[in-house]
XYZ file of C-alpha atoms in Angstrom:
560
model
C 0.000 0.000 0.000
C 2.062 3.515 -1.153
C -0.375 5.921 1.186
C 3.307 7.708 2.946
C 3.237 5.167 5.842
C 6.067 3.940 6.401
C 6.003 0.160 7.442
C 6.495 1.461 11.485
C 2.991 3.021 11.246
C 1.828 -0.671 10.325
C 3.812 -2.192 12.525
C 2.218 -0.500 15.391
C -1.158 -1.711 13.893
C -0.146 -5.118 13.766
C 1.140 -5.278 17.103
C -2.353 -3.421 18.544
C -4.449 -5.760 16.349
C -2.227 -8.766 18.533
C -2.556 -7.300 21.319
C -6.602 -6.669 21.025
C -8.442 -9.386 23.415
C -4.926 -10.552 24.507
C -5.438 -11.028 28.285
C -3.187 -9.904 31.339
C -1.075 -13.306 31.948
C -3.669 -13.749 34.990
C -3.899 -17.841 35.335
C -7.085 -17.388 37.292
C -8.531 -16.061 34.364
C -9.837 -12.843 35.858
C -8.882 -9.562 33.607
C -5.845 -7.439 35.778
C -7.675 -4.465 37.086
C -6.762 -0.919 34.570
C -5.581 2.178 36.215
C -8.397 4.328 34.147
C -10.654 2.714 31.905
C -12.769 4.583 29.758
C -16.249 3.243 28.774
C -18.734 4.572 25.939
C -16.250 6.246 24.081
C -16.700 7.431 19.959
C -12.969 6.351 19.384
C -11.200 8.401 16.376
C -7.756 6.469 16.310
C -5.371 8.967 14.931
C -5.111 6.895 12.138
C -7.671 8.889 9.985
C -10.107 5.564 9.865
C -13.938 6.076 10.697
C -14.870 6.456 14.218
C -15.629 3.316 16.512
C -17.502 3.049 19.667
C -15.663 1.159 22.116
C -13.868 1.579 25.721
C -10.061 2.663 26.227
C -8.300 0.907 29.043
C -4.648 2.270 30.861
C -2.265 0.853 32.922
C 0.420 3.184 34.041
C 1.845 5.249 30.879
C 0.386 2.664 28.290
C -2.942 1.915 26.647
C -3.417 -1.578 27.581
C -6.026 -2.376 25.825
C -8.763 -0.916 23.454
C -12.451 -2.538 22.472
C -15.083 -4.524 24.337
C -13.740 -3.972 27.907
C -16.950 -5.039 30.308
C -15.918 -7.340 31.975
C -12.854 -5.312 33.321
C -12.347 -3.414 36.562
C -10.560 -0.523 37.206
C -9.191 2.045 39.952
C -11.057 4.608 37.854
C -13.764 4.532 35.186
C -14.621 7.527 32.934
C -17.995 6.804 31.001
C -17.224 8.557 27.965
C -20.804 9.428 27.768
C -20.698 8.912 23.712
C -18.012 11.887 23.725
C -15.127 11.482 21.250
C -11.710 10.084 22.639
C -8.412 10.676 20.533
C -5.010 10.978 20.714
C -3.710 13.565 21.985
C -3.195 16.798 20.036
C 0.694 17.372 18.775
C 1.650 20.873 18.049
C 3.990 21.034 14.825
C 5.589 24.426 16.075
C 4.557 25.534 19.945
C 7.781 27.881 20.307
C 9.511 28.463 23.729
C 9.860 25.725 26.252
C 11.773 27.460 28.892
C 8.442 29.504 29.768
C 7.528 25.923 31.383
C 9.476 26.223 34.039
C 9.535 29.742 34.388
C 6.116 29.801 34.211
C 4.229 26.648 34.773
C 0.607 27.631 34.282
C 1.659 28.855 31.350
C 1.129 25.104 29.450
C -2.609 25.722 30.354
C -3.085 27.179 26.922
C -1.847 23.789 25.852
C -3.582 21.673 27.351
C -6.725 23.503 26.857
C -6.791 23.040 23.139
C -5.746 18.855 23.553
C -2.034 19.484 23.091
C -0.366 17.010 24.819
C 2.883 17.345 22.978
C 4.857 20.183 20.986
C 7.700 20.887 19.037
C 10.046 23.731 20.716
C 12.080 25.642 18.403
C 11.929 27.733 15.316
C 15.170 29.468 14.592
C 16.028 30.000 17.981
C 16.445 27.315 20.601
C 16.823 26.750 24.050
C 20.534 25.427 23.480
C 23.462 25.549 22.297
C 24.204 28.782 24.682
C 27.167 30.807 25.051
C 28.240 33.569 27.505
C 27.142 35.874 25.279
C 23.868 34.543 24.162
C 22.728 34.013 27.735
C 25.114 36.381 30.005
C 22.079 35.483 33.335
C 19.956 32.840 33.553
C 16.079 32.656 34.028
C 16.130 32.574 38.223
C 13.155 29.213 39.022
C 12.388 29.025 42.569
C 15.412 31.418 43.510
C 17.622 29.927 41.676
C 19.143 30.817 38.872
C 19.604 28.320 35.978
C 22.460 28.499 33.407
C 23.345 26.000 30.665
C 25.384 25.375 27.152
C 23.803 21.942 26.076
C 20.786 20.368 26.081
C 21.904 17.760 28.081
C 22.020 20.296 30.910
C 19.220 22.194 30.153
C 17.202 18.464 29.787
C 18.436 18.077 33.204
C 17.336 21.341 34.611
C 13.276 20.574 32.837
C 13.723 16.881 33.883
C 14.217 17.716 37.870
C 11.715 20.673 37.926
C 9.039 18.746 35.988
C 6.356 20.083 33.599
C 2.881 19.382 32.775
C 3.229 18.556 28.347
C 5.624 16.712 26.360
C 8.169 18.794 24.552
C 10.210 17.757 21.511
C 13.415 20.128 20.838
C 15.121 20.959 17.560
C 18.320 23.027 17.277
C 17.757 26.560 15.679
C 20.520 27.383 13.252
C 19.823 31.328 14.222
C 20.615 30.250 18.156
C 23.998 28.261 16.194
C 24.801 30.958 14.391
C 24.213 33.606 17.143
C 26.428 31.092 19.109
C 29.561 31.414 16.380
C 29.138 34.849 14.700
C 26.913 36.873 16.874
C 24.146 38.955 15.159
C 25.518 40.657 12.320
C 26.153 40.101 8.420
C 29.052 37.823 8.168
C 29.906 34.318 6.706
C 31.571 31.399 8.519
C 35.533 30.610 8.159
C 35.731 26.979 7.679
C 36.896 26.288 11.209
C 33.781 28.628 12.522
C 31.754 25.936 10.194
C 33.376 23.624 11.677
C 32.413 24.564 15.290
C 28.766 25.336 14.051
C 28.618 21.941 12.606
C 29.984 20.773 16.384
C 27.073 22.438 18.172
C 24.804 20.822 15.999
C 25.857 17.252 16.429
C 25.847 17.749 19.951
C 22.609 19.037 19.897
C 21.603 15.887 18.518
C 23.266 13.496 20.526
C 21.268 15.212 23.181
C 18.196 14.365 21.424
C 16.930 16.922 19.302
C 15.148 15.841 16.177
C 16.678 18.190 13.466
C 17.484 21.491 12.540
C 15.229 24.481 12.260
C 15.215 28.077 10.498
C 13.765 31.244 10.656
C 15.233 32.638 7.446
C 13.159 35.941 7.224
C 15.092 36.848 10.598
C 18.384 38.815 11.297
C 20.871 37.297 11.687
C 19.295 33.963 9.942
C 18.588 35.671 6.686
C 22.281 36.199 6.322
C 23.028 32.138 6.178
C 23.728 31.065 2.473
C 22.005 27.763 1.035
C 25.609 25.857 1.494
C 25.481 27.214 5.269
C 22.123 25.298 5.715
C 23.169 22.499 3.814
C 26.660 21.565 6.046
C 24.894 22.227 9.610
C 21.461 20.173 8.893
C 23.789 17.246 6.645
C 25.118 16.638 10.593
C 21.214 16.202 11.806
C 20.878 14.043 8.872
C 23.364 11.552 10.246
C 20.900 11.024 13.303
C 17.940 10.447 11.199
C 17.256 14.071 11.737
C 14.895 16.473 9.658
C 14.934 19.749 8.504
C 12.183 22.124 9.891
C 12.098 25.525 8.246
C 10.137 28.805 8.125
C 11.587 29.675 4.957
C 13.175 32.413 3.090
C 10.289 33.848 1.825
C 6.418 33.543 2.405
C 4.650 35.392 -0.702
C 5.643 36.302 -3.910
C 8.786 33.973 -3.695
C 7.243 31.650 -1.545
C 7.754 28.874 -4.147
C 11.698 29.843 -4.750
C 11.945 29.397 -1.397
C 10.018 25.913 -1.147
C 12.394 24.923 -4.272
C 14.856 25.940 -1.643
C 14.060 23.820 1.248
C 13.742 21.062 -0.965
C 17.572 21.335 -2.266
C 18.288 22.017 1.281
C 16.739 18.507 2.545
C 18.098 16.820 -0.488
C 21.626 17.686 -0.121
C 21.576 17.277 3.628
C 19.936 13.721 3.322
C 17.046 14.776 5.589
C 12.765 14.893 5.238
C 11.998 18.485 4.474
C 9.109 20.294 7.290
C 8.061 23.382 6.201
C 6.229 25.757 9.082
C 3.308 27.393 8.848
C 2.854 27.301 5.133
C 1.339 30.742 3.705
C 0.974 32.871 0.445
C 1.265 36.242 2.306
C -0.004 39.581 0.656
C -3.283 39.412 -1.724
C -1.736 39.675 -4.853
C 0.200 36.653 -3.863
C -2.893 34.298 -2.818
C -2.758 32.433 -5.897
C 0.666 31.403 -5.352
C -1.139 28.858 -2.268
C -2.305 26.409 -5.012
C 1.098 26.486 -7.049
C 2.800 26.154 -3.730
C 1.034 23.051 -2.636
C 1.382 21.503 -6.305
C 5.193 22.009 -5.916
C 5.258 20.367 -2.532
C 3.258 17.530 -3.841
C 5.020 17.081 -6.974
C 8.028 16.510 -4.766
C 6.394 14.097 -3.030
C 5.676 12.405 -6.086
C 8.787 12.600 -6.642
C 9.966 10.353 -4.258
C 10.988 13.389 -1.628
C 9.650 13.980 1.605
C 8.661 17.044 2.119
C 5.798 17.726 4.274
C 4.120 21.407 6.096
C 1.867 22.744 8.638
C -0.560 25.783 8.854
C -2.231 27.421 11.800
C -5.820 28.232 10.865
C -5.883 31.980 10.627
C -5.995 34.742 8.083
C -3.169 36.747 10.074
C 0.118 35.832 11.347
C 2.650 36.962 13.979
C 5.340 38.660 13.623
C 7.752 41.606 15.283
C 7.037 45.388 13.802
C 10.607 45.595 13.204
C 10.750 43.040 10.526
C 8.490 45.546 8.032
C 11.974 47.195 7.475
C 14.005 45.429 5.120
C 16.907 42.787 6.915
C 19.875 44.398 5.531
C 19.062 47.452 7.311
C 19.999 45.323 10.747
C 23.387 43.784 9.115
C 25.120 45.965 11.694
C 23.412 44.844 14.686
C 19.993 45.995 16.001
C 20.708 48.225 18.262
C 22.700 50.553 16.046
C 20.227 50.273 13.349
C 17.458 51.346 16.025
C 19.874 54.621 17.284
C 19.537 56.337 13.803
C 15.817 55.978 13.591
C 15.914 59.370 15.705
C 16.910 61.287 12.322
C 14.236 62.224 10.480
C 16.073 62.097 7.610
C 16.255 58.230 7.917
C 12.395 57.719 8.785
C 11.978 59.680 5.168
C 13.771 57.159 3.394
C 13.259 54.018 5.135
C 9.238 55.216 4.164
C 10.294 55.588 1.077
C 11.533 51.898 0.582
C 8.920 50.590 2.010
C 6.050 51.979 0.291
C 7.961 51.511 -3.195
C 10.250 48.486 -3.028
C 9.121 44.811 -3.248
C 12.582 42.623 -3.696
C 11.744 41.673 0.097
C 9.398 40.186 2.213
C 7.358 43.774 2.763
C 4.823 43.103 5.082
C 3.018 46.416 4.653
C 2.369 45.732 1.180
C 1.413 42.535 2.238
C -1.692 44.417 4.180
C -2.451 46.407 1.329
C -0.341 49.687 2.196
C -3.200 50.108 5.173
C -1.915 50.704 8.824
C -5.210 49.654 9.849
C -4.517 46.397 9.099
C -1.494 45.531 11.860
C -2.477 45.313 15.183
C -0.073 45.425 17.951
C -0.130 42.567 20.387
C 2.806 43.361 22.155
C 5.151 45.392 23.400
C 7.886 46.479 25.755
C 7.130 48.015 29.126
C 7.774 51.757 27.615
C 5.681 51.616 25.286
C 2.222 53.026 26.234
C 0.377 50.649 27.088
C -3.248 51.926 25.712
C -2.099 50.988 22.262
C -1.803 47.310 22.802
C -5.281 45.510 21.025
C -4.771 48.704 18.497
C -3.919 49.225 15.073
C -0.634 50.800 13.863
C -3.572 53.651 12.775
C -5.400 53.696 16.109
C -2.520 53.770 17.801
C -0.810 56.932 16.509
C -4.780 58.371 17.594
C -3.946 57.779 20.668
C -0.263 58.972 21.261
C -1.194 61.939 19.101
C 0.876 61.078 16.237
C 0.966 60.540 12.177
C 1.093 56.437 11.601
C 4.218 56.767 10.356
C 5.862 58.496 13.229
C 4.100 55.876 15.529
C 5.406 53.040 13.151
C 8.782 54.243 13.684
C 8.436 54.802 17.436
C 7.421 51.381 18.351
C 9.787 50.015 15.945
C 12.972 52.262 17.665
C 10.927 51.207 21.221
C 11.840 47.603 20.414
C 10.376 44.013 20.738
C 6.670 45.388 19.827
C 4.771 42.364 18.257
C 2.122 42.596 15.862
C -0.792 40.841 13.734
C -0.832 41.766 10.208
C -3.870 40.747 7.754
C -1.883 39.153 5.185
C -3.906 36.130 4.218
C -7.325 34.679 3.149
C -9.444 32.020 3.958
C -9.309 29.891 0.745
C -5.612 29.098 1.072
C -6.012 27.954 4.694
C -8.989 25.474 2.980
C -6.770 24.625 0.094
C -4.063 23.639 2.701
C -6.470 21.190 4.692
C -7.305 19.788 1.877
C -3.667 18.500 1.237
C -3.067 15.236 2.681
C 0.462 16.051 4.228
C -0.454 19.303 6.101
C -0.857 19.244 9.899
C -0.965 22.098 12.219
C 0.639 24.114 14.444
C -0.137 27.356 17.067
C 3.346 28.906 16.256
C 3.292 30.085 19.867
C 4.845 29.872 23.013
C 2.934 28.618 26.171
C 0.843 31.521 27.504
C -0.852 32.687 30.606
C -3.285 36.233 30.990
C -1.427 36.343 34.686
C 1.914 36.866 33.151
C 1.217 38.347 29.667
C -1.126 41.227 28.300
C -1.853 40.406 24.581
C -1.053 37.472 22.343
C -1.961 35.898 19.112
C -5.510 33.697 19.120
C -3.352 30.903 17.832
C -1.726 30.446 21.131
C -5.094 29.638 22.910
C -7.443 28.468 20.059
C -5.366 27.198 17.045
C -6.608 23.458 17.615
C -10.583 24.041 18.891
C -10.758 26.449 15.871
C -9.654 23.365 13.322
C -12.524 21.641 15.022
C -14.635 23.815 15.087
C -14.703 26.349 12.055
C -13.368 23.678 9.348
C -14.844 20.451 10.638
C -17.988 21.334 12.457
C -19.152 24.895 10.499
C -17.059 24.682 7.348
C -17.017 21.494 6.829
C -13.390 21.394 5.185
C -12.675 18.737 6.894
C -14.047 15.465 8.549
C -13.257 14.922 12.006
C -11.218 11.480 11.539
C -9.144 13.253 8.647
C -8.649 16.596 11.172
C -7.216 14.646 13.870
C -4.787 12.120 11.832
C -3.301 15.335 10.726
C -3.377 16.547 14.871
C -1.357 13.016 16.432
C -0.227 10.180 13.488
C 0.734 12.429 11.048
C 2.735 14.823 13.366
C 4.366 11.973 15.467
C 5.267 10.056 12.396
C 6.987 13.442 11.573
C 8.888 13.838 14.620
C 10.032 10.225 15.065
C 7.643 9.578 18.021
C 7.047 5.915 16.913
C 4.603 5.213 20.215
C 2.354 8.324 19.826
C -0.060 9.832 17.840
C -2.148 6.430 17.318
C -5.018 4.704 19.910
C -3.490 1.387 20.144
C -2.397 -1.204 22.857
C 1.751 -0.280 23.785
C 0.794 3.359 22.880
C 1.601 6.215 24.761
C -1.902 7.021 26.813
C -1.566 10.574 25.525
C -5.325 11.022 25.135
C -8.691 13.134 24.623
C -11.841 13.548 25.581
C -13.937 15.568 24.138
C -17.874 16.348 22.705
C -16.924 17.382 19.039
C -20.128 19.758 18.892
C -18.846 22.109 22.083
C -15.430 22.638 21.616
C -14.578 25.790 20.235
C -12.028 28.342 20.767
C -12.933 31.589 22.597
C -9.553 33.710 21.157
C -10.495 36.041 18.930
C -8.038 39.359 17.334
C -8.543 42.243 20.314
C -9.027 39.523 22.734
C -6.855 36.913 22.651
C -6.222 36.240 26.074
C -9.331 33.605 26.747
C -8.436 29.878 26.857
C -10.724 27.175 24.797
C -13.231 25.637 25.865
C -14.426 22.112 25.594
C -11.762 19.803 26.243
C -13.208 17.830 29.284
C -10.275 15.111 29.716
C -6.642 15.115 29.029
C -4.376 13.170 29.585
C -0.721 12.923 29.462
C 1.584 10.085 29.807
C -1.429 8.364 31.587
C -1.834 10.999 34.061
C -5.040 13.309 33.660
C -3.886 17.153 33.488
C -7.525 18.046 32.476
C -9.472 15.974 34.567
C -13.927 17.016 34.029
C -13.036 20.397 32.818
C -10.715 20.731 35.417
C -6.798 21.868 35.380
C -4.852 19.814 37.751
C -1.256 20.080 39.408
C 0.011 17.312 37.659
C 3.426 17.172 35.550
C 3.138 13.885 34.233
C 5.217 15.831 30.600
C 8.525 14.300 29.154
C 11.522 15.351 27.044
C 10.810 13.665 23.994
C 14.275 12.928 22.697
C 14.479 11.498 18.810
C 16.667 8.907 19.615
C 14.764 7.043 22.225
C 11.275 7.877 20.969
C 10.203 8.380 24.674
């Protein structure tokens, strides 16, 4: 059968299909008691078949059993009430995973949506660090913790504990930062050389593969080769190579053609993050893009990608200038936005040129159109939930000048409109897309404005483009949510509802969930997610969020 499972998906079928009915060892016949066992369940596998009903039972970190399961007992028995019971969710690109520990209720906005696992790491990462890179560590419980490696930041996560699973790649921006610092220059051979060092330590530490963020200074700086050498190293572990690439709109498919020589050369599956055709008159390019990715596939390469189901996307005000402009290091660059001189030409470029990924053309030249979700403590905080336009309203300014000022202020994030609705259903249509939040762990306590995506990216699959739009059907939705994305990572023993699986798991009525995140007012957690639970341990238990940190370090070479 040629349907891009690879014989380990089948293998795990097999062995659940043996293992079905198989009893405990128990010579007096009687069933072993399960730890959990849930009864009356709608059971959507992961595996994108049609939904069964049948009960789920767990013993320790492992689904024991799945099927007919009356005539067991258990310390615990959920009736499943006809709800839905999955896999747990797996989150393609959930950003930062230091915010766990320095911020545990953070994962909440996790957990909410059915993530039970997530892939840290874009083109930063948590390691390799440097003196430079992180001169003072994040202080947990008064102390202060510092590391190079992920072996010892592993450790550090590993004796704290945390409440999700986390997967880890190794940014080539954090590698490069690492070597060369932040500005325009090219590796030496024997800086290559130490890049190339980092990496393969990285991944004898477990990481999965590379990542970049090549729209980024100082990321947008790396040459093809550069990518090549440092992810050919992850492709001696079996790694892959996870990329937000060069360029999301009108050279979006240069820079797919890109990745793909990228993975090629490096001997490594291609993942391509959150998958767009930015700017309107580049919406077309969505259906070329996808026809490229699948002609690869064809091909005999594989190169998969990942969305997150809204029309705008993330991203810091400072990248509407064009990257060279940073070549000499932000903070310079940010010093001569003072001169109004400067602010007259950098307009200029912006409103004429379009050799680069310009973002404000991308919203149609229209200030109204960005909306700031973030920003720095000096910043006045009335404009946050406001447009670039608003905004200047309210500090009494042009939009430009405002523009400028947050931009010269620093680390303001914001929400352009760059995309429409029939690419996102193209996408979901395409068998090898999955999906991702493209955000960090997030709590309203700690943090005054985000995007929707980091509280409602999975609910809103489920419920705008299965349940209202009807894009998608609900086995299909959540193969792409757990099989797909674990088969992706590596993680042979998730992503399936199986006996010897994971008990990562779901429960769920399909016609409530729904996520409550919306642009303005982002900071509301979904809703509908009555059970989850992690590594057998319920973290969601009847709607409620428990203390439990049941999560694990997900490391590529072990698969657990």
């Amino acid at each position: 059968m040629n349907d891009g499972r690879g014989p380990e998906f089948y293998g795990v079928i097999l062995l659940g299909m043996a293992l079905m009915g198989c009893g405990s060892g128990d010579v007096s016949g009687r069933p072993e008691p399960f730890d959990v066992l849930i009864t009356g369940a709608r059971i959507v596998d992961g595996a994108g078949n049609p939904w069964v009903r049948g009960d789920v039972g767990l013993r320790g970190d492992r689904i024991a059993a799945v099927g007919d399961l009356g005539g067991h007992s258990a310390a615990r028995t959920i009736d499943a009430a006809d709800r839905v019971v999955t896999p747990g969710f797996i989150d393609m690109m959930g950003q930062s995973s230091v915010v766990l520990v320095t911020d545990p209720p953070s994962a909440e906005s996790k957990l909410r949506q059915g993530i039970t696992t997530y892939l840290s790491g874009e083109g930063g990462s948590a390691a390799p660090q440097s003196d430079a890179t992180q001169p003072e560590g994040p202080v947990v419980n008064g102390e202060e913790l510092r590391w190079r490696t992920y072996a010892e930041y592993f450790a550090h996560i590993e004796r704290i504990g945390i409440s999700i699973n986390v997967v880890h790649d190794v940014g080539l921006t954090q590698v490069r930062r690492v070597v060369l610092g932040e500005e325009d220059v090219q590796p030496t051979p024997e800086q290559l050389e130490e890049m190339k060092a980092l990496v393969r330590q990285a991944m004898e530490d477990g990481a999965v593969g590379t990542s970049t963020s090549l729209i980024y200074p100082p990321a947008v700086y790396a040459t093809t080769e550069e990518l090549v050498e440092l992810t050919r190293v992850a492709g001696e572990y079996g790694g892959t190579y996870f990329t937000h690439m060069r360029n999301e709109s009108h050279s979006v498919l240069e820079a797919i053609r890109e990745a793909i020589e990228i993975g090629v050369r490096a001997g490594t599956p291609v993942h391509i993050y959150h998958l767009k055709a930015a700017g309107q008159e580049n919406w077309p390019l969505m259906a070329e893009a996808l026809a490229l990715i699948d002609s690869a596939r064809v091909a005999g390469i594989d190169v998969t990608a990942d969305i997150y189901p809204y029309i705008r996307n993330g991203i810091g005000l400072g990248s509407f200038l064009h990257p060279r402009h940073y070549a000499g290091g932000t903070a310079p660059f940010l010093e001569t936005l003072s001169d109004p001189a400067v602010r007259a030409e950098l307009r200029r470029e912006v409103e004429t040129a379009a050799d680069w990924e310009n973002w404000y053309r991308h919203v149609g030249m229209d200030w109204g159109k960005v909306l700031i979700v973030s920003a720095p403590d000096e910043v006045d905080e009335r404009v946050i939930n406001l447009s670039i336009h608003e905004a200047a309203e309210v500090l009494g300014t042009e939009p430009w000048d405002a523009f400028f000022d947050l931009v010269q202020a620093g680390g303001v994030s914001v929400n352009p409109q760059s995309m429409n609705e029939e690419q996102k259903w193209q996408a979901l249509r395409a068998e090898f897309v999955m999906i991702d939040t493209d955000a960090s762990p997030t709590t309203p306590a700690t943090t005054a404005s985000a995007h929707p995506r980091a509280f409602g990216a999975f609910p809103r699959v489920l419920a705008k483009y299965v349940r209202e739009d009807r894009v998608l059907s609900l086995e299909d939705a959540i193969r792409r949510m757990t099989s797909l994305a674990a088969r992706r990572l590596g993680l042979a023993d998730r992503g399936l509802i199986a006996p010897g699986m994971a008990a990562d798991l779901v429960i769920f009525d399909p016609e409530e969930v729904r996520d409550t995140a919306r642009f303005g007012d982002a900071m509301r957690q979904a809703e509908g997610m009555d059970y989850v639970f992690v590594n057998g341990v319920p973290v969601i238990d009847d709607g409620a969020l428990t203390e439990a940190k049941p999560g694990r370090l997900l490391r590529r070479r072990t698969g657990a």
